[in-house]
Coordinates of N, CA and C in Angstrom, one line a residue:
X200 N 14.5 -8.0 -18.0 CA 13.9 -8.8 -16.9 C 14.3 -8.3 -15.6
X201 N 13.4 -8.1 -14.7 CA 13.7 -7.6 -13.3 C 14.3 -8.8 -12.5
X202 N 15.3 -8.5 -11.7 CA 15.9 -9.4 -10.8 C 16.4 -8.7 -9.5
X203 N 16.2 -9.3 -8.4 CA 16.7 -8.8 -7.2 C 18.3 -8.8 -7.2
X204 N 18.9 -7.8 -6.7 CA 20.4 -7.8 -6.7 C 20.8 -7.1 -5.4
X205 N 21.2 -7.9 -4.4 CA 21.7 -7.3 -3.2 C 23.2 -7.4 -3.1
X206 N 23.9 -7.8 -4.2 CA 25.3 -8.0 -4.2 C 26.0 -6.7 -4.5
X207 N 27.3 -6.9 -4.7 CA 28.2 -5.7 -5.1 C 27.8 -5.2 -6.5
X208 N 27.6 -3.9 -6.6 CA 27.2 -3.3 -7.9 C 28.4 -2.7 -8.6
X209 N 28.4 -2.6 -9.9 CA 29.4 -1.9 -10.6 C 29.5 -0.4 -10.2
X210 N 30.7 0.2 -10.3 CA 30.9 1.5 -9.8 C 29.9 2.5 -10.5
X211 N 29.6 2.3 -11.8 CA 28.7 3.2 -12.5 C 27.3 3.2 -11.9
X212 N 26.9 2.0 -11.5 CA 25.5 1.9 -10.8 C 25.5 2.5 -9.5
X213 N 26.6 2.4 -8.7 CA 26.7 3.1 -7.4 C 26.6 4.6 -7.6
X214 N 27.3 5.1 -8.6 CA 27.2 6.6 -8.8 C 25.8 7.0 -9.1
X215 N 25.1 6.2 -10.0 CA 23.7 6.5 -10.3 C 22.8 6.5 -9.1
X216 N 23.1 5.5 -8.2 CA 22.3 5.4 -7.0 C 22.4 6.6 -6.1
X217 N 23.7 7.1 -6.0 CA 24.0 8.3 -5.2 C 23.2 9.5 -5.7
X218 N 23.1 9.7 -7.0 CA 22.5 10.8 -7.7 C 21.0 10.7 -7.6
X219 N 20.5 9.5 -7.5 CA 19.0 9.4 -7.6 C 18.2 10.1 -6.6
X220 N 17.3 10.9 -7.0 CA 16.4 11.6 -6.1 C 15.3 10.7 -5.7
X221 N 14.8 10.9 -4.5 CA 13.7 10.1 -3.9 C 12.5 10.9 -3.7
X222 N 11.3 10.3 -3.6 CA 10.1 11.0 -3.5 C 10.0 11.7 -2.2
X223 N 9.4 12.9 -2.2 CA 9.2 13.7 -0.9 C 8.2 12.9 -0.1
X224 N 8.2 13.1 1.2 CA 7.2 12.4 2.1 C 6.2 13.4 2.6
X225 N 4.9 13.0 2.6 CA 3.8 13.8 3.1 C 2.6 13.0 3.4
X226 N 1.7 13.6 4.1 CA 0.4 13.0 4.5 C -0.5 13.2 3.3
X227 N -1.2 12.1 2.9 CA -2.2 12.2 1.8 C -3.6 12.5 2.3
X228 N -4.1 13.6 1.8 CA -5.4 14.1 2.3 C -6.4 14.0 1.1
X229 N -7.7 13.8 1.5 CA -8.8 13.8 0.5 C -9.7 15.0 0.8
X230 N -10.1 15.7 -0.3 CA -11.0 16.8 -0.2 C -12.4 16.3 -0.1
X231 N -13.3 17.1 0.3 CA -14.7 16.7 0.5 C -15.3 16.2 -0.9
X232 N -14.9 16.9 -1.9 CA -15.4 16.6 -3.3 C -14.8 15.2 -3.6
X233 N -13.6 14.9 -3.3 CA -13.0 13.6 -3.6 C -13.7 12.5 -2.8
X234 N -14.1 12.8 -1.6 CA -14.7 11.8 -0.7 C -16.2 11.5 -1.2
X235 N -16.8 12.5 -1.7 CA -18.2 12.3 -2.1 C -18.4 11.9 -3.6
X236 N -17.4 12.0 -4.4 CA -17.5 11.6 -5.7 C -17.8 10.1 -5.9
X237 N -18.7 9.7 -6.7 CA -19.0 8.3 -7.0 C -17.9 7.7 -7.8
X238 N -17.5 6.5 -7.4 CA -16.4 5.8 -8.1 C -16.9 4.4 -8.5
X239 N -16.8 4.2 -9.8 CA -17.2 2.9 -10.4 C -15.9 2.1 -10.6
X240 N -15.8 0.9 -10.0 CA -14.6 0.1 -10.2 C -14.9 -1.4 -10.3
X241 N -13.9 -2.1 -10.7 CA -13.9 -3.5 -10.8 C -13.0 -4.1 -9.7
X242 N -13.5 -5.0 -8.9 CA -12.8 -5.5 -7.8 C -12.8 -7.0 -7.8
X243 N -12.0 -7.7 -7.0 CA -12.0 -9.1 -7.0 C -11.8 -9.6 -5.6
X244 N -12.2 -10.9 -5.3 CA -12.0 -11.5 -4.1 C -10.5 -12.0 -3.9
X245 N -9.9 -11.8 -2.8 CA -8.6 -12.3 -2.4 C -8.8 -13.2 -1.2
X246 N -8.7 -14.5 -1.4 CA -9.0 -15.5 -0.3 C -7.7 -16.0 0.2
X247 N -7.6 -15.9 1.5 CA -6.5 -16.6 2.2 C -7.1 -17.8 2.9
X248 N -6.3 -18.4 3.8 CA -6.8 -19.6 4.5 C -8.0 -19.4 5.4
X249 N -8.1 -18.1 6.0 CA -9.2 -17.9 6.9 C -10.0 -16.6 6.5
X250 N -9.6 -15.8 5.6 CA -10.2 -14.5 5.3 C -10.6 -14.4 3.9
X251 N -11.6 -13.5 3.7 CA -12.0 -13.1 2.3 C -11.9 -11.6 2.3
X252 N -11.0 -11.1 1.6 CA -10.9 -9.6 1.4 C -11.1 -9.3 0.0
X253 N -11.2 -8.0 -0.3 CA -11.4 -7.5 -1.6 C -10.3 -6.5 -2.0
X254 N -10.0 -6.5 -3.3 CA -9.0 -5.5 -3.8 C -9.5 -5.0 -5.2
X255 N -9.1 -3.8 -5.5 CA -9.4 -3.3 -6.8 C -8.5 -4.1 -7.8
X256 N -9.1 -4.5 -9.0 CA -8.3 -5.3 -10.0 C -7.3 -4.4 -10.6
X257 N -6.1 -5.0 -10.8 CA -5.0 -4.3 -11.5 C -5.4 -3.8 -12.8
X258 N -6.1 -4.6 -13.6 CA -6.5 -4.2 -14.9 C -7.4 -3.0 -14.9
X259 N -8.3 -2.9 -13.9 CA -9.1 -1.7 -13.7 C -8.3 -0.4 -13.4
X260 N -7.3 -0.6 -12.5 CA -6.4 0.5 -12.2 C -5.7 1.0 -13.5
X261 N -5.2 0.0 -14.2 CA -4.4 0.3 -15.5 C -5.3 1.0 -16.5
X262 N -6.6 0.6 -16.6 CA -7.5 1.2 -17.5 C -7.8 2.7 -17.1
X263 N -8.0 2.9 -15.8 CA -8.2 4.3 -15.4 C -6.9 5.2 -15.7
X264 N -5.8 4.6 -15.5 CA -4.5 5.4 -15.8 C -4.4 5.7 -17.3
X265 N -4.8 4.7 -18.1 CA -4.7 4.9 -19.5 C -5.7 5.9 -20.1
X266 N -6.8 6.0 -19.4 CA -7.9 6.8 -19.9 C -7.8 8.3 -19.4
X267 N -7.0 8.5 -18.4 CA -6.9 9.9 -17.8 C -5.5 10.5 -18.1
X268 N -5.6 11.5 -18.9 CA -4.4 12.2 -19.4 C -3.7 12.9 -18.2
X269 N -4.4 13.3 -17.2 CA -3.8 14.0 -16.1 C -3.3 13.0 -15.0
X270 N -3.4 11.7 -15.2 CA -3.0 10.8 -14.2 C -1.5 10.7 -14.2
X271 N -1.0 10.2 -13.0 CA 0.5 10.2 -12.8 C 1.2 9.5 -13.9
X272 N 2.1 10.3 -14.5 CA 2.9 9.8 -15.6 C 3.8 8.6 -15.3
X273 N 4.2 8.5 -14.0 CA 5.0 7.4 -13.5 C 4.3 6.1 -13.7
X274 N 3.0 6.1 -13.3 CA 2.3 4.8 -13.4 C 2.0 4.5 -14.8
X275 N 1.7 5.5 -15.7 CA 1.6 5.2 -17.1 C 2.9 4.6 -17.7
X276 N 4.0 5.1 -17.2 CA 5.3 4.6 -17.7 C 5.5 3.2 -17.2
X277 N 5.1 2.8 -16.0 CA 5.2 1.4 -15.6 C 4.3 0.5 -16.4
X278 N 3.2 1.0 -16.8 CA 2.3 0.1 -17.7 C 2.9 -0.1 -19.0
X279 N 3.4 1.0 -19.6 CA 4.1 0.9 -20.9 C 5.3 0.0 -20.9
X280 N 6.0 0.0 -19.8 CA 7.2 -0.8 -19.8 C 6.9 -2.2 -19.2
X281 N 5.6 -2.5 -18.8 CA 5.2 -3.7 -18.2 C 6.2 -4.0 -17.0
X282 N 6.4 -3.0 -16.2 CA 7.4 -3.1 -15.1 C 6.7 -3.0 -13.8
X283 N 7.1 -3.9 -12.8 CA 6.7 -3.8 -11.4 C 7.6 -2.9 -10.6
X284 N 8.6 -2.4 -11.2 CA 9.6 -1.5 -10.4 C 10.3 -0.6 -11.3
X285 N 10.2 0.7 -11.1 CA 11.1 1.7 -11.7 C 11.8 2.4 -10.6
X286 N 13.1 2.1 -10.5 CA 13.9 2.6 -9.3 C 13.7 4.1 -9.2
X287 N 13.4 4.5 -7.9 CA 13.3 5.9 -7.6 C 12.0 6.6 -8.1
X288 N 11.1 5.8 -8.8 CA 9.9 6.4 -9.3 C 8.7 5.6 -8.9
X289 N 8.7 4.3 -9.1 CA 7.5 3.5 -8.9 C 8.0 2.2 -8.2
X290 N 7.3 1.9 -7.1 CA 7.8 0.8 -6.2 C 6.8 -0.4 -6.2
X291 N 6.1 -0.6 -7.3 CA 5.3 -1.9 -7.4 C 4.0 -1.9 -6.6
X292 N 3.4 -0.7 -6.3 CA 2.3 -0.7 -5.3 C 1.0 -1.2 -5.9
X293 N 0.8 -1.2 -7.2 CA -0.4 -1.6 -7.8 C -0.6 -3.1 -7.7
X294 N 0.4 -3.8 -7.7 CA 0.4 -5.3 -7.6 C 0.3 -5.8 -6.2
X295 N -0.5 -6.9 -6.0 CA -0.5 -7.6 -4.7 C 0.6 -8.6 -4.7
X296 N 1.6 -8.4 -3.8 CA 2.8 -9.3 -3.9 C 2.5 -10.5 -2.9
X297 N 3.1 -11.6 -3.3 CA 2.8 -12.9 -2.6 C 3.1 -12.8 -1.1
X298 N 4.2 -12.2 -0.7 CA 4.5 -12.1 0.7 C 3.5 -11.4 1.5
X299 N 2.7 -10.5 0.9 CA 1.6 -9.8 1.7 C 0.5 -10.8 2.1
X300 N 0.3 -11.8 1.2 CA -0.6 -12.8 1.6 C -0.1 -13.7 2.7
X301 N 1.2 -14.0 2.7 CA 1.9 -14.7 3.8 C 1.7 -13.9 5.1
X302 N 2.0 -12.6 5.0 CA 1.8 -11.8 6.2 C 0.4 -11.8 6.7
X303 N -0.5 -11.7 5.8 CA -2.0 -11.7 6.1 C -2.3 -13.0 6.9
X304 N -1.8 -14.2 6.4 CA -2.1 -15.4 7.0 C -1.5 -15.5 8.4
X305 N -0.3 -14.9 8.6 CA 0.3 -14.9 9.9 C -0.5 -14.1 10.9
X306 N -1.1 -12.9 10.4 CA -1.9 -12.1 11.3 C -3.2 -12.8 11.6
X307 N -3.7 -13.6 10.7 CA -5.0 -14.3 10.9 C -4.8 -15.3 12.1
X308 N -3.6 -15.8 12.3 CA -3.3 -16.8 13.4 C -2.8 -16.1 14.6
X309 N -2.7 -14.8 14.6 CA -2.1 -14.0 15.8 C -2.8 -12.7 15.9
X310 N -4.2 -12.7 15.9 CA -4.9 -11.5 16.0 C -4.7 -10.7 17.2
X311 N -4.2 -11.3 18.3 CA -4.0 -10.6 19.5 C -2.9 -9.6 19.4
X312 N -2.0 -9.8 18.4 CA -0.9 -8.8 18.1 C -1.4 -7.4 17.8
X313 N -2.6 -7.4 17.1 CA -3.1 -6.1 16.6 C -4.3 -5.6 17.2
X314 N -5.0 -6.5 17.9 CA -6.3 -6.1 18.6 C -6.1 -5.0 19.6
X315 N -6.8 -3.8 19.3 CA -6.7 -2.7 20.2 C -5.4 -1.9 20.0
X316 N -4.6 -2.2 19.0 CA -3.3 -1.5 18.8 C -3.3 -0.5 17.7
X317 N -2.3 0.4 17.7 CA -2.0 1.2 16.6 C -1.0 0.6 15.6
X318 N -1.4 0.5 14.3 CA -0.6 -0.2 13.4 C -0.3 0.7 12.2
X319 N 0.9 0.5 11.6 CA 1.2 1.1 10.3 C 1.8 0.0 9.4
X320 N 1.4 0.1 8.1 CA 1.9 -0.8 7.1 C 2.7 0.0 6.2
X321 N 4.0 -0.3 6.1 CA 5.0 0.4 5.3 C 5.1 -0.3 3.9
X322 N 5.1 0.5 2.8 CA 5.1 -0.1 1.5 C 3.9 -0.9 1.3
X323 N 2.7 -0.3 1.6 CA 1.5 -1.1 1.7 C 0.9 -1.5 0.3
X324 N 1.0 -0.7 -0.7 CA 0.3 -1.1 -2.0 C -1.1 -1.4 -1.8
X325 N -1.6 -2.6 -2.1 CA -3.0 -3.0 -2.0 C -3.4 -3.1 -0.6
X326 N -2.5 -3.2 0.4 CA -2.8 -3.0 1.8 C -3.6 -4.1 2.5
X327 N -3.6 -5.3 2.0 CA -4.5 -6.3 2.6 C -4.1 -6.6 4.0
X328 N -2.8 -6.7 4.4 CA -2.5 -6.9 5.8 C -3.0 -5.8 6.7
X329 N -2.8 -4.6 6.4 CA -3.3 -3.5 7.2 C -4.8 -3.4 7.3
X330 N -5.5 -3.8 6.2 CA -6.9 -3.8 6.2 C -7.4 -4.9 7.1
X331 N -6.8 -6.1 7.0 CA -7.1 -7.2 8.0 C -7.0 -6.7 9.4
X332 N -6.0 -5.9 9.7 CA -5.8 -5.4 11.1 C -7.0 -4.6 11.5
X333 N -7.6 -3.8 10.6 CA -8.8 -3.1 11.0 C -9.9 -4.1 11.4
X334 N -10.1 -5.1 10.6 CA -11.1 -6.1 10.8 C -10.8 -6.9 12.1
X335 N -9.6 -7.0 12.5 CA -9.2 -7.7 13.7 C -9.2 -6.9 14.9
X336 N -9.6 -5.6 14.8 CA -9.8 -4.9 16.0 C -8.8 -3.8 16.3
X337 N -7.9 -3.5 15.4 CA -6.9 -2.5 15.6 C -7.6 -1.1 15.8
X338 N -7.1 -0.3 16.7 CA -7.8 0.9 17.0 C -7.5 2.0 16.0
X339 N -6.4 1.9 15.3 CA -6.0 2.9 14.2 C -4.9 2.2 13.3
X340 N -5.0 2.5 12.0 CA -4.1 1.9 11.1 C -3.6 3.0 10.1
X341 N -2.3 3.2 10.0 CA -1.8 4.1 8.9 C -1.2 3.3 7.8
X342 N -1.4 3.8 6.6 CA -0.9 3.1 5.4 C 0.1 4.0 4.7
X343 N 1.2 3.5 4.3 CA 2.3 4.2 3.6 C 2.7 3.5 2.3
X344 N 2.8 4.3 1.2 CA 3.3 3.7 0.0 C 4.2 4.8 -0.7
X345 N 5.1 4.4 -1.5 CA 6.1 5.3 -2.1 C 5.3 6.3 -3.0
X346 N 4.3 5.8 -3.7 CA 3.6 6.7 -4.7 C 2.2 7.1 -4.2
X347 N 2.0 8.5 -4.2 CA 0.7 9.0 -3.8 C -0.4 8.4 -4.7
X348 N -0.2 8.3 -6.0 CA -1.2 7.7 -6.9 C -1.6 6.3 -6.5
X349 N -0.7 5.5 -6.0 CA -1.1 4.2 -5.5 C -2.0 4.3 -4.3
X350 N -1.8 5.2 -3.4 CA -2.7 5.4 -2.3 C -4.1 5.8 -2.8
X351 N -4.1 6.7 -3.7 CA -5.4 7.2 -4.2 C -6.2 6.2 -5.1
X352 N -5.5 5.4 -5.9 CA -6.1 4.5 -6.8 C -6.3 3.1 -6.3
X353 N -5.5 2.7 -5.3 CA -5.5 1.3 -4.9 C -5.7 1.2 -3.4
X354 N -4.9 1.8 -2.6 CA -4.9 1.6 -1.1 C -6.2 2.1 -0.5
X355 N -6.5 3.4 -0.7 CA -7.8 3.9 -0.1 C -9.0 3.2 -0.6
X356 N -9.2 3.0 -1.9 CA -10.3 2.3 -2.4 C -10.5 0.9 -1.8
X357 N -9.3 0.2 -1.6 CA -9.4 -1.1 -1.0 C -9.9 -1.0 0.5
X358 N -9.4 0.0 1.2 CA -9.9 0.2 2.6 C -11.4 0.3 2.6
X359 N -11.9 1.2 1.7 CA -13.4 1.4 1.7 C -14.1 0.1 1.2
X360 N -13.6 -0.5 0.2 CA -14.2 -1.8 -0.3 C -14.4 -2.8 0.9
X361 N -13.4 -2.9 1.7 CA -13.5 -3.9 2.8 C -14.2 -3.5 4.1
X362 N -14.6 -2.2 4.1 CA -15.2 -1.7 5.3 C -16.6 -1.2 5.1
X363 N -17.2 -1.5 3.9 CA -18.5 -1.2 3.5 C -19.2 -2.4 2.9
X364 N -20.5 -2.4 2.8 CA -21.2 -3.5 2.2 C -20.9 -3.7 0.8
X365 N -20.6 -4.9 0.4 CA -20.3 -5.2 -1.0 C -21.2 -6.4 -1.4
X366 N -21.7 -6.3 -2.7 CA -22.5 -7.4 -3.2 C -21.7 -8.7 -3.2
X367 N -22.5 -9.8 -3.1 CA -21.8 -11.1 -3.0 C -21.9 -11.9 -4.3
X368 N -22.3 -11.3 -5.4 CA -22.4 -12.0 -6.7 C -21.1 -11.7 -7.5
X369 N -20.3 -12.7 -7.7 CA -19.1 -12.6 -8.4 C -19.1 -13.4 -9.7
X370 N -18.2 -13.0 -10.7 CA -18.1 -13.8 -11.9 C -17.2 -15.0 -11.6
X371 N -16.9 -15.8 -12.7 CA -16.1 -17.0 -12.5 C -14.7 -16.7 -12.0
X372 N -14.3 -15.5 -12.2 CA -12.9 -15.2 -11.8 C -12.9 -14.5 -10.4
X373 N -14.0 -14.4 -9.7 CA -14.1 -13.8 -8.4 C -14.2 -12.2 -8.5
X374 N -14.5 -11.7 -9.7 CA -14.5 -10.3 -9.9 C -16.0 -9.8 -9.9
X375 N -16.1 -8.5 -9.6 CA -17.4 -7.8 -9.6 C -17.3 -6.3 -9.8
X376 N -18.3 -5.7 -10.3 CA -18.3 -4.3 -10.5 C -19.0 -3.7 -9.2
X377 N -18.5 -2.5 -8.8 CA -19.0 -1.9 -7.6 C -18.9 -0.4 -7.7
X378 N -20.0 0.2 -7.3 CA -20.1 1.7 -7.3 C -20.1 2.1 -5.8
X379 N -19.3 3.1 -5.5 CA -19.2 3.6 -4.1 C -18.6 5.0 -4.1
X380 N -18.7 5.6 -2.9 CA -18.0 6.8 -2.6 C -16.9 6.5 -1.6
X381 N -15.9 7.4 -1.5 CA -14.8 7.2 -0.5 C -15.2 7.7 0.8
X382 N -16.4 8.2 1.0 CA -16.9 8.8 2.3 C -17.3 7.7 3.2
X383 N -16.4 7.0 3.7 CA -16.6 5.8 4.6 C -16.2 6.2 6.1
X384 N -17.1 5.8 7.0 CA -16.7 6.0 8.4 C -15.3 5.4 8.8
X385 N -14.9 4.3 8.1 CA -13.6 3.7 8.4 C -12.5 4.6 8.2
X386 N -12.6 5.7 7.4 CA -11.5 6.6 7.1 C -11.2 7.4 8.4
X387 N -12.1 7.4 9.4 CA -11.8 8.1 10.6 C -10.8 7.2 11.5
X388 N -10.6 6.0 11.1 CA -9.7 5.1 11.8 C -8.4 4.9 11.1
X389 N -8.2 5.6 10.0 CA -7.0 5.4 9.2 C -6.4 6.7 8.8
X390 N -5.1 6.7 8.4 CA -4.6 7.8 7.6 C -3.6 7.3 6.6
X391 N -3.1 8.1 5.7 CA -2.3 7.7 4.6 C -1.1 8.6 4.4
X392 N 0.1 8.0 4.1 CA 1.3 8.7 3.8 C 1.9 8.2 2.5
X393 N 2.6 9.1 1.8 CA 3.3 8.8 0.6 C 4.7 9.3 0.6
X394 N 5.6 8.7 -0.1 CA 6.9 9.1 -0.2 C 8.0 8.1 0.2
X395 N 9.2 8.5 0.0 CA 10.4 7.7 0.4 C 10.5 7.6 1.9
X396 N 10.9 6.5 2.5 CA 11.0 6.3 3.9 C 11.9 7.4 4.5
X397 N 13.0 7.7 3.8 CA 13.9 8.7 4.4 C 13.3 10.1 4.6
X398 N 12.1 10.3 3.9 CA 11.5 11.6 4.0 C 10.2 11.6 4.8
X399 N 10.0 10.5 5.6 CA 8.8 10.4 6.4 C 9.1 10.4 7.9
X400 N 10.3 10.9 8.3 CA 10.7 11.0 9.7 C 9.9 12.1 10.5
X401 N 9.1 12.9 9.7 CA 8.3 13.9 10.4 C 7.1 13.3 11.1
X402 N 6.7 12.1 10.8 CA 5.6 11.5 11.5 C 5.8 11.4 13.0
X403 N 4.9 11.9 13.7 CA 5.0 12.0 15.2 C 4.4 10.8 15.9
X404 N 3.4 10.1 15.2 CA 2.7 9.0 15.9 C 3.7 7.9 16.2
X405 N 3.4 7.2 17.3 CA 4.1 6.0 17.6 C 3.2 4.8 17.4
X406 N 3.7 3.7 17.0 CA 2.9 2.5 16.6 C 3.3 1.3 17.4
X407 N 2.2 0.6 17.8 CA 2.5 -0.7 18.6 C 3.0 -1.8 17.6
X408 N 2.5 -1.7 16.4 CA 2.9 -2.7 15.4 C 3.2 -2.1 14.1
X409 N 4.4 -2.4 13.5 CA 4.8 -2.0 12.2 C 4.9 -3.2 11.3
X410 N 4.2 -3.1 10.2 CA 4.2 -4.2 9.2 C 4.9 -3.8 7.9
X411 N 5.6 -4.7 7.3 CA 6.1 -4.5 5.9 C 6.4 -5.8 5.4
X412 N 6.2 -6.0 4.1 CA 6.5 -7.3 3.4 C 6.9 -7.0 2.0
X413 N 8.0 -7.7 1.5 CA 8.4 -7.6 0.2 C 8.6 -6.2 -0.3
X414 N 9.2 -5.4 0.5 CA 9.4 -4.0 0.1 C 10.8 -3.5 -0.2
X415 N 11.8 -4.4 0.0 CA 13.2 -4.1 -0.2 C 13.6 -4.6 -1.5
X416 N 14.0 -3.8 -2.4 CA 14.5 -4.2 -3.7 C 16.0 -3.9 -3.9
X417 N 16.5 -3.0 -3.1 CA 17.9 -2.6 -3.2 C 18.4 -2.5 -1.8
X418 N 19.7 -2.9 -1.6 CA 20.3 -2.9 -0.3 C 20.4 -1.5 0.3
X419 N 20.5 -0.5 -0.6 CA 20.6 0.9 -0.1 C 19.3 1.4 0.5
X420 N 18.2 0.7 0.4 CA 17.0 1.1 1.0 C 16.9 0.7 2.4
X421 N 17.7 -0.3 2.8 CA 17.6 -0.8 4.2 C 17.8 0.2 5.3
X422 N 18.9 1.0 5.2 CA 19.1 2.0 6.3 C 17.9 2.9 6.6
X423 N 17.3 3.4 5.5 CA 16.1 4.4 5.7 C 14.9 3.7 6.2
X424 N 14.7 2.4 5.9 CA 13.6 1.6 6.4 C 13.8 1.4 7.9
X425 N 15.1 1.0 8.3 CA 15.4 0.8 9.7 C 15.3 2.0 10.5
X426 N 15.7 3.2 10.0 CA 15.6 4.4 10.7 C 14.2 4.8 10.9
X427 N 13.3 4.6 9.9 CA 11.9 5.0 10.1 C 11.3 4.1 11.1
X428 N 11.6 2.8 11.1 CA 11.0 1.9 12.1 C 11.4 2.3 13.5
X429 N 12.7 2.6 13.7 CA 13.1 3.1 15.0 C 12.4 4.3 15.4
X430 N 12.1 5.2 14.5 CA 11.4 6.5 14.8 C 10.0 6.2 15.2
X431 N 9.3 5.3 14.5 CA 7.9 5.1 14.7 C 7.5 4.1 15.7
X432 N 8.4 3.2 16.1 CA 8.0 2.1 17.0 C 7.8 2.6 18.4
X433 N 6.7 2.2 19.0 CA 6.4 2.6 20.4 C 7.2 1.7 21.3
X434 N 7.5 2.1 22.6 CA 8.1 1.3 23.5 C 7.3 -0.1 23.7
X435 N 8.0 -1.2 23.7 CA 7.4 -2.5 23.7 C 6.6 -2.8 22.5
X436 N 6.8 -2.1 21.4 CA 6.1 -2.4 20.1 C 6.8 -3.5 19.4
X437 N 6.2 -3.9 18.3 CA 6.8 -5.0 17.5 C 6.8 -4.7 16.0
X438 N 7.8 -5.1 15.3 CA 7.9 -4.8 13.9 C 8.4 -6.0 13.2

């Protein structure tokens, strides 16, 4: 069973943490073929107090991973283990975490924070707060997740789902099937990064607003997150 543990760790665990390799950081790009390829997916409505956003269903993502032998073995491993977190490998990006909805509702009541601003969401996963920022008038939004496969299977499809026309007929569970391509004009207003925070200090952009929610699972991750925030935050920015 997974549990948060910010307290003192046994010496053996500390040694494992020191040895643990972290994911390299890089910008995630899409080829022309990837942008133009038709994608059939199952999505669902996520309703907050004031908004209605869409996200790709976790079961649909899991099905694609299970069907594709070339898919990221880390995500397949997380499915096999029924795990939301595999330290140093998978950081729970497929799942929409409760605090991201809390952050979304905060932004709904404070749209002036992001209107006309450059925003980055760190540890974005399904990326609903960052997507809302686009709808609330942000001029540019960057999305970052630990796993590249999460960006490709969840984050980017969710951006396109929420910035293109979607049918309004849903089943009893708020789900619907949707065919689309990734070639959306909204992708001109966003970019994507993958990797560990410690390896993303190469990013040169400065952001007016930095968002993150429910992204810290181990105390040792805090310094790299703070260092990245200091690197990316514009003068007079907010995080």
